[in-house]
Amino acid sequence: MAAVNPSANSSQRAPVVNNEAEKEDSVNTSRNFDGQQDAKSLRKSRSNDRKFSLDGYDEKGVVEDDLESEELLDESPGTLPDSVYDLQMSWWRAAVRRMLIKSLVHESRILGAIQRKVRNNPMDTYFLYSSALGSHTFFMSALPALFYFGHGEVGRGLLQIMCIGVYVSSFMKDCFCSPRPFVPQVTRLSIGTHHLEYGFPSTHSTNCMSFTVYLFLLLREDALNPDSLFASPVAYWTAISVIVWYAASIVLGRLYCGMHSFTDCIAGSLLGATIGIIQGVYGPLIEETVANANWTLPVTATLLCLLLTNQHPQPVDDCPCFEDAIASLALLTGTVMSRWHASQVGWDVASGFYTSRTPGWEGQTWSDVIIWWSFAILKMVTGVSAIFAWRLIVKQIMHTVLPPMFRWASGLVGNLGFTLPNRRWTTT
């Protein structure tokens, strides 16, 4: 049986309270939640007052369509009373959220019914673990191969659309604060901490669709070259089948696992397809522009990164979406700067800096093939291990060094009447 996230299924419909108690609770919420109080304290108070359990829950029962009741809500981000979000969100954000919630109520019921009909152990295992193919860890492990084996431009294209997709989807999640499908109407199957984020739109769907569309455009162009491997119809359609399978597994898996609604996946897929088309059409132009830019490019990239950090919406709940968004911005900025720097100092392919090939690249004999694969595996293991080690070390250093530096700089700049970009995100 596939692992089921315990926190995602530990809630049940809350007991109905009388009208007077509801009114009093609403008044207290409006009075005390002034925008400065942490949403976590309200969630903790609600959790202490109302114990949730799956005991006695009838999966075949019909769930009432009561949008104003907490009976439908669990303990996930986005499930506090509507009054909390109305107080802290602008009118248009709150209005969009209410529309999403209204649709989510019906979609949760439909998804729950589908799960009860089609779920089984093999499919649980398949969709649960195939979801890892849309995660940051998978991309951090797989994308370096393109750079290691001479496909840097494709690697940068995939890296850029991943960063843009993560930032935009995280921006939208924190903007609208829409929850994931409600439990216990659905059973959530999850690996990691994805259930701690808002639901709309699906970042997994965004990433897989952007990759699929971008790779499709590259394959279609490459197939026109008679010397290309993909000029063969068999190779071309095999590659197309693989990327279609990849996209279908991820998107359908988010629905099957109860992690996203139909609306979440459709919005994420449309967002990803748009990003993939833009990169596929304008990718070469972007590469050329970055490579030939002057000193204003790194300055502009840094200022834009700070601006996007400052303009990221303030979520009501504690949600790690902001961390993902800023990490993707930093990665995108670093990618652009490294491409610019390499072209300026002659450390790129066009400058002839990379001339060596992996031993055995000729592939004329079985010995060549064995040697090439041996070095390729060694290159991947050492390279990816170095990336993970660097990430862990630098993250720990930055968590230690940056907060006091930022507080010092914030105080210094504050004395001049300015403020530095900052966000509220509590990790405990």
Tab-separated table of C-alpha atoms in Angstrom:
chain	number	residue	atom	x	y	z
A	1	MET	CA	0.000	0.000	0.000
A	2	ALA	CA	1.381	3.399	-0.911
A	3	ALA	CA	2.275	5.800	1.844
A	4	VAL	CA	-0.505	8.122	2.796
A	5	ASN	CA	0.417	11.463	4.264
A	6	PRO	CA	-0.850	11.288	7.854
A	7	SER	CA	-1.338	15.002	8.330
A	8	ALA	CA	-3.369	15.191	5.159
A	9	ASN	CA	-5.920	12.623	6.366
A	10	SER	CA	-6.149	13.341	10.067
A	11	SER	CA	-9.129	15.678	9.861
A	12	GLN	CA	-12.853	15.032	9.792
A	13	ARG	CA	-15.909	17.162	9.475
A	14	ALA	CA	-16.027	19.354	12.527
A	15	PRO	CA	-19.018	19.101	14.860
A	16	VAL	CA	-21.695	21.664	14.140
A	17	VAL	CA	-21.853	24.480	16.664
A	18	ASN	CA	-24.870	26.591	17.427
A	19	ASN	CA	-25.500	29.925	15.745
A	20	GLU	CA	-24.661	31.994	18.816
A	21	ALA	CA	-21.291	30.311	19.145
A	22	GLU	CA	-20.600	30.835	15.469
A	23	LYS	CA	-21.449	34.516	15.714
A	24	GLU	CA	-19.246	34.931	18.772
A	25	ASP	CA	-16.388	33.119	17.063
A	26	SER	CA	-16.767	35.343	13.996
A	27	VAL	CA	-16.755	38.506	16.106
A	28	ASN	CA	-13.680	37.396	18.036
A	29	THR	CA	-11.912	36.513	14.810
A	30	SER	CA	-12.681	39.887	13.238
A	31	ARG	CA	-11.630	41.710	16.395
A	32	ASN	CA	-8.390	39.868	17.064
A	33	PHE	CA	-7.107	38.979	13.618
A	34	ASP	CA	-5.955	42.431	12.586
A	35	GLY	CA	-3.474	41.338	9.973
A	36	GLN	CA	-0.541	41.135	12.366
A	37	GLN	CA	-1.564	38.036	14.306
A	38	ASP	CA	-0.003	34.860	12.952
A	39	ALA	CA	-2.512	32.648	11.160
A	40	LYS	CA	-0.900	29.672	12.797
A	41	SER	CA	-2.150	30.739	16.265
A	42	LEU	CA	-5.739	30.801	15.032
A	43	ARG	CA	-5.307	27.432	13.374
A	44	LYS	CA	-3.828	25.988	16.576
A	45	SER	CA	-6.697	27.393	18.640
A	46	ARG	CA	-9.249	25.921	16.274
A	47	SER	CA	-7.450	22.575	16.323
A	48	ASN	CA	-7.419	22.475	20.126
A	49	ASP	CA	-11.122	23.265	20.349
A	50	ARG	CA	-12.205	20.737	17.748
A	51	LYS	CA	-10.704	17.273	17.591
A	52	PHE	CA	-10.744	15.696	14.144
A	53	SER	CA	-10.916	11.976	13.486
A	54	LEU	CA	-11.898	9.645	10.697
A	55	ASP	CA	-13.774	7.419	13.145
A	56	GLY	CA	-17.342	7.008	12.030
A	57	TYR	CA	-16.831	8.797	8.732
A	58	ASP	CA	-18.863	7.266	5.925
A	59	GLU	CA	-16.915	7.552	2.652
A	60	LYS	CA	-20.105	7.008	0.685
A	61	GLY	CA	-21.953	9.754	2.449
A	62	VAL	CA	-22.974	12.934	0.685
A	63	VAL	CA	-21.234	16.140	1.728
A	64	GLU	CA	-23.414	19.226	2.055
A	65	ASP	CA	-22.576	22.238	-0.079
A	66	ASP	CA	-22.157	24.730	2.754
A	67	LEU	CA	-19.484	27.202	1.705
A	68	GLU	CA	-19.606	29.198	4.920
A	69	SER	CA	-19.128	26.220	7.215
A	70	GLU	CA	-15.859	24.818	8.454
A	71	GLU	CA	-17.347	21.368	8.138
A	72	LEU	CA	-15.713	21.005	4.730
A	73	LEU	CA	-12.336	22.292	5.807
A	74	ASP	CA	-9.260	20.507	7.123
A	75	GLU	CA	-6.074	21.778	8.722
A	76	SER	CA	-4.241	22.501	5.475
A	77	PRO	CA	-3.225	25.997	4.270
A	78	GLY	CA	-6.172	27.933	2.897
A	79	THR	CA	-8.789	26.441	5.217
A	80	LEU	CA	-9.168	29.116	7.864
A	81	PRO	CA	-12.557	30.883	8.091
A	82	ASP	CA	-13.346	33.119	5.115
A	83	SER	CA	-13.400	36.163	7.399
A	84	VAL	CA	-9.661	35.727	8.032
A	85	TYR	CA	-8.845	35.913	4.337
A	86	ASP	CA	-11.291	38.752	3.712
A	87	LEU	CA	-9.509	40.823	6.370
A	88	GLN	CA	-6.009	40.275	5.025
A	89	MET	CA	-6.564	40.042	1.270
A	90	SER	CA	-7.567	42.736	-1.180
A	91	TRP	CA	-11.139	42.542	-2.436
A	92	TRP	CA	-10.224	41.069	-5.815
A	93	ARG	CA	-7.958	38.403	-4.330
A	94	ALA	CA	-10.675	37.413	-1.870
A	95	ALA	CA	-13.270	37.348	-4.663
A	96	VAL	CA	-11.150	35.034	-6.810
A	97	ARG	CA	-10.494	32.818	-3.808
A	98	ARG	CA	-14.227	32.469	-3.097
A	99	MET	CA	-14.832	31.387	-6.696
A	100	LEU	CA	-12.048	28.833	-6.437
A	101	ILE	CA	-13.429	27.530	-3.131
A	102	LYS	CA	-16.920	27.222	-4.606
A	103	SER	CA	-15.563	25.093	-7.450
A	104	LEU	CA	-13.295	23.146	-5.117
A	105	VAL	CA	-16.215	21.980	-2.976
A	106	HIS	CA	-17.811	20.227	-5.945
A	107	GLU	CA	-14.519	18.990	-7.376
A	108	SER	CA	-13.477	17.464	-4.038
A	109	ARG	CA	-16.647	15.428	-3.998
A	110	ILE	CA	-16.097	14.267	-7.587
A	111	LEU	CA	-12.447	13.389	-6.953
A	112	GLY	CA	-13.425	11.461	-3.836
A	113	ALA	CA	-15.968	9.442	-5.816
A	114	ILE	CA	-13.376	8.710	-8.509
A	115	GLN	CA	-10.845	7.603	-5.908
A	116	ARG	CA	-13.294	5.179	-4.327
A	117	LYS	CA	-13.924	3.573	-7.725
A	118	VAL	CA	-10.435	3.326	-9.222
A	119	ARG	CA	-7.903	3.273	-6.376
A	120	ASN	CA	-5.806	0.157	-5.885
A	121	ASN	CA	-2.329	-0.620	-4.554
A	122	PRO	CA	-0.439	-0.753	-7.892
A	123	MET	CA	-1.908	2.553	-9.066
A	124	ASP	CA	-1.295	4.138	-5.661
A	125	THR	CA	2.353	3.169	-5.893
A	126	TYR	CA	2.735	4.264	-9.513
A	127	PHE	CA	1.152	7.698	-9.234
A	128	LEU	CA	2.656	8.394	-5.811
A	129	TYR	CA	6.225	7.757	-6.888
A	130	SER	CA	5.888	9.057	-10.451
A	131	SER	CA	4.989	12.415	-8.896
A	132	ALA	CA	8.663	12.666	-7.951
A	133	LEU	CA	9.374	13.232	-11.665
A	134	GLY	CA	7.847	16.691	-11.279
A	135	SER	CA	9.743	17.629	-8.125
A	136	HIS	CA	12.715	19.930	-7.612
A	137	THR	CA	14.886	17.002	-6.522
A	138	PHE	CA	14.331	15.207	-9.831
A	139	PHE	CA	15.183	18.294	-11.871
A	140	MET	CA	18.297	18.950	-9.777
A	141	SER	CA	19.413	15.358	-10.464
A	142	ALA	CA	18.498	15.113	-14.155
A	143	LEU	CA	19.121	18.530	-15.714
A	144	PRO	CA	22.903	18.558	-15.032
A	145	ALA	CA	23.258	15.678	-17.530
A	146	LEU	CA	22.450	18.061	-20.390
A	147	PHE	CA	25.335	20.321	-19.358
A	148	TYR	CA	27.716	17.430	-18.733
A	149	PHE	CA	27.199	15.970	-22.205
A	150	GLY	CA	27.250	19.025	-24.456
A	151	HIS	CA	23.631	20.222	-24.547
A	152	GLY	CA	23.993	23.366	-22.482
A	153	GLU	CA	21.548	25.463	-24.496
A	154	VAL	CA	18.761	22.909	-24.045
A	155	GLY	CA	19.673	22.580	-20.378
A	156	ARG	CA	19.459	26.332	-19.846
A	157	GLY	CA	16.127	26.410	-21.657
A	158	LEU	CA	14.672	23.729	-19.380
A	159	LEU	CA	16.201	25.366	-16.326
A	160	GLN	CA	14.741	28.757	-17.234
A	161	ILE	CA	11.207	27.481	-17.841
A	162	MET	CA	11.339	25.509	-14.592
A	163	CYS	CA	12.384	28.612	-12.624
A	164	ILE	CA	9.762	30.811	-14.264
A	165	GLY	CA	7.078	28.169	-13.761
A	166	VAL	CA	7.896	27.706	-10.080
A	167	TYR	CA	7.956	31.449	-9.430
A	168	VAL	CA	4.717	32.264	-11.255
A	169	SER	CA	2.805	29.301	-9.800
A	170	SER	CA	4.089	30.101	-6.291
A	171	PHE	CA	3.125	33.753	-6.817
A	172	MET	CA	-0.417	32.680	-7.753
A	173	LYS	CA	-0.652	30.265	-4.839
A	174	ASP	CA	0.221	32.938	-2.288
A	175	CYS	CA	-1.953	35.464	-4.098
A	176	PHE	CA	-5.186	33.472	-3.936
A	177	CYS	CA	-4.586	31.212	-0.896
A	178	SER	CA	-6.769	28.453	-2.331
A	179	PRO	CA	-6.570	25.117	-0.481
A	180	ARG	CA	-6.040	21.687	-1.928
A	181	PRO	CA	-8.981	19.286	-2.344
A	182	PHE	CA	-10.667	18.837	1.013
A	183	VAL	CA	-10.180	15.829	3.243
A	184	PRO	CA	-11.835	13.541	4.153
A	185	GLN	CA	-13.751	13.932	0.889
A	186	VAL	CA	-10.492	12.884	-0.825
A	187	THR	CA	-7.523	10.881	0.384
A	188	ARG	CA	-4.231	12.638	-0.239
A	189	LEU	CA	-1.204	10.581	-1.247
A	190	SER	CA	1.928	12.639	-0.882
A	191	ILE	CA	5.695	12.419	-0.690
A	192	GLY	CA	7.460	15.269	1.053
A	193	THR	CA	5.868	18.528	2.152
A	194	HIS	CA	3.808	19.483	-0.901
A	195	HIS	CA	0.622	19.223	1.172
A	196	LEU	CA	1.832	22.227	3.206
A	197	GLU	CA	1.380	24.527	0.198
A	198	TYR	CA	-1.721	26.069	-1.332
A	199	GLY	CA	-3.328	24.263	-4.245
A	200	PHE	CA	-4.008	26.696	-7.109
A	201	PRO	CA	-2.345	26.290	-9.559
A	202	SER	CA	-0.521	22.956	-9.682
A	203	THR	CA	3.240	23.516	-9.874
A	204	HIS	CA	3.774	19.888	-10.918
A	205	SER	CA	1.414	20.397	-13.860
A	206	THR	CA	3.122	23.683	-14.740
A	207	ASN	CA	6.584	22.128	-14.807
A	208	CYS	CA	5.707	18.960	-16.695
A	209	MET	CA	3.672	20.795	-19.348
A	210	SER	CA	6.344	23.441	-19.903
A	211	PHE	CA	8.945	20.692	-20.324
A	212	THR	CA	6.694	18.669	-22.626
A	213	VAL	CA	5.791	21.574	-24.913
A	214	TYR	CA	9.367	22.862	-25.072
A	215	LEU	CA	10.810	19.415	-25.842
A	216	PHE	CA	8.117	18.819	-28.453
A	217	LEU	CA	9.086	22.026	-30.263
A	218	LEU	CA	12.761	21.035	-30.140
A	219	LEU	CA	12.005	17.537	-31.427
A	220	ARG	CA	9.870	18.868	-34.257
A	221	GLU	CA	12.653	21.207	-35.358
A	222	ASP	CA	15.356	18.555	-34.987
A	223	ALA	CA	13.352	16.032	-37.032
A	224	LEU	CA	13.708	18.336	-40.059
A	225	ASN	CA	17.455	17.701	-40.065
A	226	PRO	CA	18.094	14.576	-42.184
A	227	ASP	CA	21.254	13.784	-40.189
A	228	SER	CA	19.411	13.841	-36.864
A	229	LEU	CA	18.473	10.714	-34.939
A	230	PHE	CA	14.905	12.001	-34.766
A	231	ALA	CA	14.630	12.242	-38.533
A	232	SER	CA	13.592	8.599	-38.268
A	233	PRO	CA	9.802	8.323	-37.735
A	234	VAL	CA	10.319	5.513	-35.226
A	235	ALA	CA	12.722	7.537	-33.084
A	236	TYR	CA	10.598	10.675	-33.412
A	237	TRP	CA	7.317	9.094	-32.380
A	238	THR	CA	8.994	7.109	-29.620
A	239	ALA	CA	10.338	10.350	-28.148
A	240	ILE	CA	6.931	12.015	-28.509
A	241	SER	CA	5.295	9.062	-26.743
A	242	VAL	CA	7.739	9.325	-23.845
A	243	ILE	CA	7.125	13.021	-23.196
A	244	VAL	CA	3.349	12.596	-23.551
A	245	TRP	CA	3.484	9.694	-21.078
A	246	TYR	CA	5.517	11.892	-18.723
A	247	ALA	CA	3.009	14.753	-18.840
A	248	ALA	CA	-0.023	12.461	-18.501
A	249	SER	CA	1.494	10.605	-15.545
A	250	ILE	CA	2.189	13.802	-13.639
A	251	VAL	CA	-1.077	15.635	-14.331
A	252	LEU	CA	-3.368	12.642	-13.892
A	253	GLY	CA	-1.348	11.621	-10.858
A	254	ARG	CA	-2.041	14.929	-9.107
A	255	LEU	CA	-5.760	14.231	-9.522
A	256	TYR	CA	-5.514	10.562	-8.563
A	257	CYS	CA	-3.488	11.358	-5.438
A	258	GLY	CA	-6.026	13.987	-4.351
A	259	MET	CA	-3.361	16.686	-4.293
A	260	HIS	CA	-5.018	18.987	-6.816
A	261	SER	CA	-8.397	19.721	-8.310
A	262	PHE	CA	-9.269	19.780	-12.007
A	263	THR	CA	-9.084	23.579	-11.917
A	264	ASP	CA	-5.607	23.481	-10.342
A	265	CYS	CA	-4.263	21.106	-12.998
A	266	ILE	CA	-5.893	22.893	-15.940
A	267	ALA	CA	-4.535	26.263	-14.803
A	268	GLY	CA	-1.071	24.814	-14.170
A	269	SER	CA	-1.053	23.042	-17.546
A	270	LEU	CA	-2.066	26.192	-19.441
A	271	LEU	CA	0.560	28.207	-17.579
A	272	GLY	CA	3.239	25.610	-18.320
A	273	ALA	CA	2.271	25.311	-21.996
A	274	THR	CA	2.502	29.098	-22.378
A	275	ILE	CA	5.957	29.202	-20.789
A	276	GLY	CA	7.128	26.281	-22.952
A	277	ILE	CA	5.918	27.930	-26.163
A	278	ILE	CA	7.633	31.223	-25.314
A	279	GLN	CA	10.923	29.466	-24.561
A	280	GLY	CA	10.645	27.261	-27.645
A	281	VAL	CA	9.990	30.195	-29.984
A	282	TYR	CA	12.235	32.842	-28.456
A	283	GLY	CA	14.900	30.661	-26.774
A	284	PRO	CA	17.633	31.256	-29.384
A	285	LEU	CA	16.972	34.990	-29.309
A	286	ILE	CA	17.204	35.001	-25.505
A	287	GLU	CA	20.520	33.101	-25.649
A	288	GLU	CA	21.981	35.557	-28.149
A	289	THR	CA	20.739	38.616	-26.268
A	290	VAL	CA	22.222	37.441	-22.964
A	291	ALA	CA	25.547	36.462	-24.539
A	292	ASN	CA	25.998	39.826	-26.310
A	293	ALA	CA	24.749	42.088	-23.500
A	294	ASN	CA	26.964	44.574	-21.677
A	295	TRP	CA	27.436	45.225	-17.955
A	296	THR	CA	23.841	46.425	-17.598
A	297	LEU	CA	22.514	42.845	-17.805
A	298	PRO	CA	23.744	41.603	-14.394
A	299	VAL	CA	22.677	44.889	-12.796
A	300	THR	CA	19.214	44.654	-14.337
A	301	ALA	CA	18.886	40.975	-13.388
A	302	THR	CA	19.771	41.723	-9.755
A	303	LEU	CA	17.350	44.642	-9.482
A	304	LEU	CA	14.577	42.625	-11.139
A	305	CYS	CA	15.165	39.762	-8.703
A	306	LEU	CA	14.839	42.148	-5.748
A	307	LEU	CA	11.732	43.746	-7.235
A	308	LEU	CA	9.995	40.400	-7.767
A	309	THR	CA	10.944	39.377	-4.236
A	310	ASN	CA	9.404	42.540	-2.847
A	311	GLN	CA	6.241	42.218	-4.934
A	312	HIS	CA	5.521	38.602	-4.036
A	313	PRO	CA	2.056	38.453	-2.396
A	314	GLN	CA	1.759	38.063	1.358
A	315	PRO	CA	0.117	34.697	2.150
A	316	VAL	CA	-2.356	34.443	5.001
A	317	ASP	CA	-1.157	31.032	6.171
A	318	ASP	CA	2.443	30.005	6.736
A	319	CYS	CA	3.280	28.533	3.334
A	320	PRO	CA	6.673	27.511	1.920
A	321	CYS	CA	5.668	28.771	-1.549
A	322	PHE	CA	7.648	31.955	-0.941
A	323	GLU	CA	10.833	30.004	-0.300
A	324	ASP	CA	10.337	28.088	-3.548
A	325	ALA	CA	9.653	31.303	-5.448
A	326	ILE	CA	12.760	33.101	-4.208
A	327	ALA	CA	14.954	30.033	-4.700
A	328	SER	CA	13.772	29.821	-8.324
A	329	LEU	CA	14.413	33.541	-8.821
A	330	ALA	CA	17.948	33.182	-7.471
A	331	LEU	CA	18.583	30.167	-9.713
A	332	LEU	CA	17.240	31.986	-12.768
A	333	THR	CA	19.367	35.046	-12.006
A	334	GLY	CA	22.449	32.868	-11.533
A	335	THR	CA	21.792	31.056	-14.821
A	336	VAL	CA	21.526	34.306	-16.758
A	337	MET	CA	24.611	35.794	-15.119
A	338	SER	CA	26.735	32.676	-15.656
A	339	ARG	CA	25.761	32.560	-19.344
A	340	TRP	CA	26.651	36.234	-19.733
A	341	HIS	CA	29.939	35.877	-17.840
A	342	ALA	CA	31.004	32.782	-19.804
A	343	SER	CA	30.458	34.579	-23.102
A	344	GLN	CA	32.337	37.666	-21.896
A	345	VAL	CA	35.498	35.807	-20.829
A	346	GLY	CA	35.437	33.103	-23.495
A	347	TRP	CA	34.351	30.193	-21.321
A	348	ASP	CA	31.437	29.064	-23.484
A	349	VAL	CA	31.100	26.549	-26.319
A	350	ALA	CA	31.004	29.248	-29.012
A	351	SER	CA	34.399	30.512	-27.850
A	352	GLY	CA	35.943	27.056	-28.243
A	353	PHE	CA	36.650	26.675	-24.532
A	354	TYR	CA	35.178	23.162	-24.342
A	355	THR	CA	37.148	20.932	-26.704
A	356	SER	CA	37.506	17.630	-24.838
A	357	ARG	CA	35.059	14.738	-25.186
A	358	THR	CA	34.132	11.897	-22.886
A	359	PRO	CA	36.497	8.950	-23.534
A	360	GLY	CA	34.926	6.397	-25.829
A	361	TRP	CA	32.755	8.961	-27.597
A	362	GLU	CA	33.602	7.468	-30.999
A	363	GLY	CA	31.508	4.381	-30.171
A	364	GLN	CA	33.218	2.299	-32.843
A	365	THR	CA	33.720	-0.808	-30.698
A	366	TRP	CA	32.151	-2.411	-27.653
A	367	SER	CA	35.178	-1.259	-25.710
A	368	ASP	CA	34.378	2.353	-26.636
A	369	VAL	CA	30.789	1.913	-25.504
A	370	ILE	CA	31.808	0.406	-22.154
A	371	ILE	CA	34.388	3.128	-21.532
A	372	TRP	CA	31.934	5.888	-22.426
A	373	TRP	CA	29.214	4.574	-20.154
A	374	SER	CA	31.699	4.079	-17.314
A	375	PHE	CA	32.864	7.675	-17.526
A	376	ALA	CA	29.295	8.927	-18.019
A	377	ILE	CA	28.098	7.213	-14.843
A	378	LEU	CA	31.137	8.468	-12.934
A	379	LYS	CA	30.511	11.983	-14.227
A	380	MET	CA	26.851	11.924	-13.189
A	381	VAL	CA	27.476	10.465	-9.723
A	382	THR	CA	30.292	12.843	-8.835
A	383	GLY	CA	28.651	15.857	-10.465
A	384	VAL	CA	25.215	15.446	-8.895
A	385	SER	CA	26.754	14.558	-5.520
A	386	ALA	CA	28.772	17.766	-5.668
A	387	ILE	CA	25.619	19.751	-6.423
A	388	PHE	CA	23.720	18.248	-3.476
A	389	ALA	CA	26.682	18.720	-1.119
A	390	TRP	CA	27.119	22.327	-2.248
A	391	ARG	CA	23.414	22.976	-1.738
A	392	LEU	CA	23.418	21.596	1.806
A	393	ILE	CA	26.590	23.422	2.846
A	394	VAL	CA	25.708	26.786	1.329
A	395	LYS	CA	22.124	26.651	2.630
A	396	GLN	CA	23.380	26.134	6.176
A	397	ILE	CA	25.916	28.931	5.834
A	398	MET	CA	23.358	31.337	4.383
A	399	HIS	CA	20.810	30.554	7.105
A	400	THR	CA	23.478	31.432	9.657
A	401	VAL	CA	25.059	34.468	8.006
A	402	LEU	CA	22.317	36.233	6.078
A	403	PRO	CA	19.699	36.965	8.814
A	404	PRO	CA	22.013	39.085	11.001
A	405	MET	CA	23.460	40.766	7.906
A	406	PHE	CA	19.981	41.567	6.662
A	407	ARG	CA	18.870	42.946	10.036
A	408	TRP	CA	21.976	45.131	10.187
A	409	ALA	CA	21.467	46.397	6.627
A	410	SER	CA	17.742	46.898	7.235
A	411	GLY	CA	18.457	49.093	10.247
A	412	LEU	CA	21.091	51.040	8.339
A	413	VAL	CA	18.826	51.640	5.362
A	414	GLY	CA	15.878	52.362	7.664
A	415	ASN	CA	17.746	55.298	9.155
A	416	LEU	CA	17.803	56.769	5.659
A	417	GLY	CA	14.048	56.379	5.258
A	418	PHE	CA	14.075	53.284	3.041
A	419	THR	CA	13.070	49.658	3.554
A	420	LEU	CA	14.603	46.471	2.226
A	421	PRO	CA	12.455	43.792	0.534
A	422	ASN	CA	11.315	41.307	3.147
A	423	ARG	CA	8.677	38.672	3.690
A	424	ARG	CA	7.095	37.031	6.722
A	425	TRP	CA	7.636	33.287	6.742
A	426	THR	CA	7.756	31.290	9.983
A	427	THR	CA	9.340	27.833	9.821
A	428	THR	CA	8.439	26.700	13.336
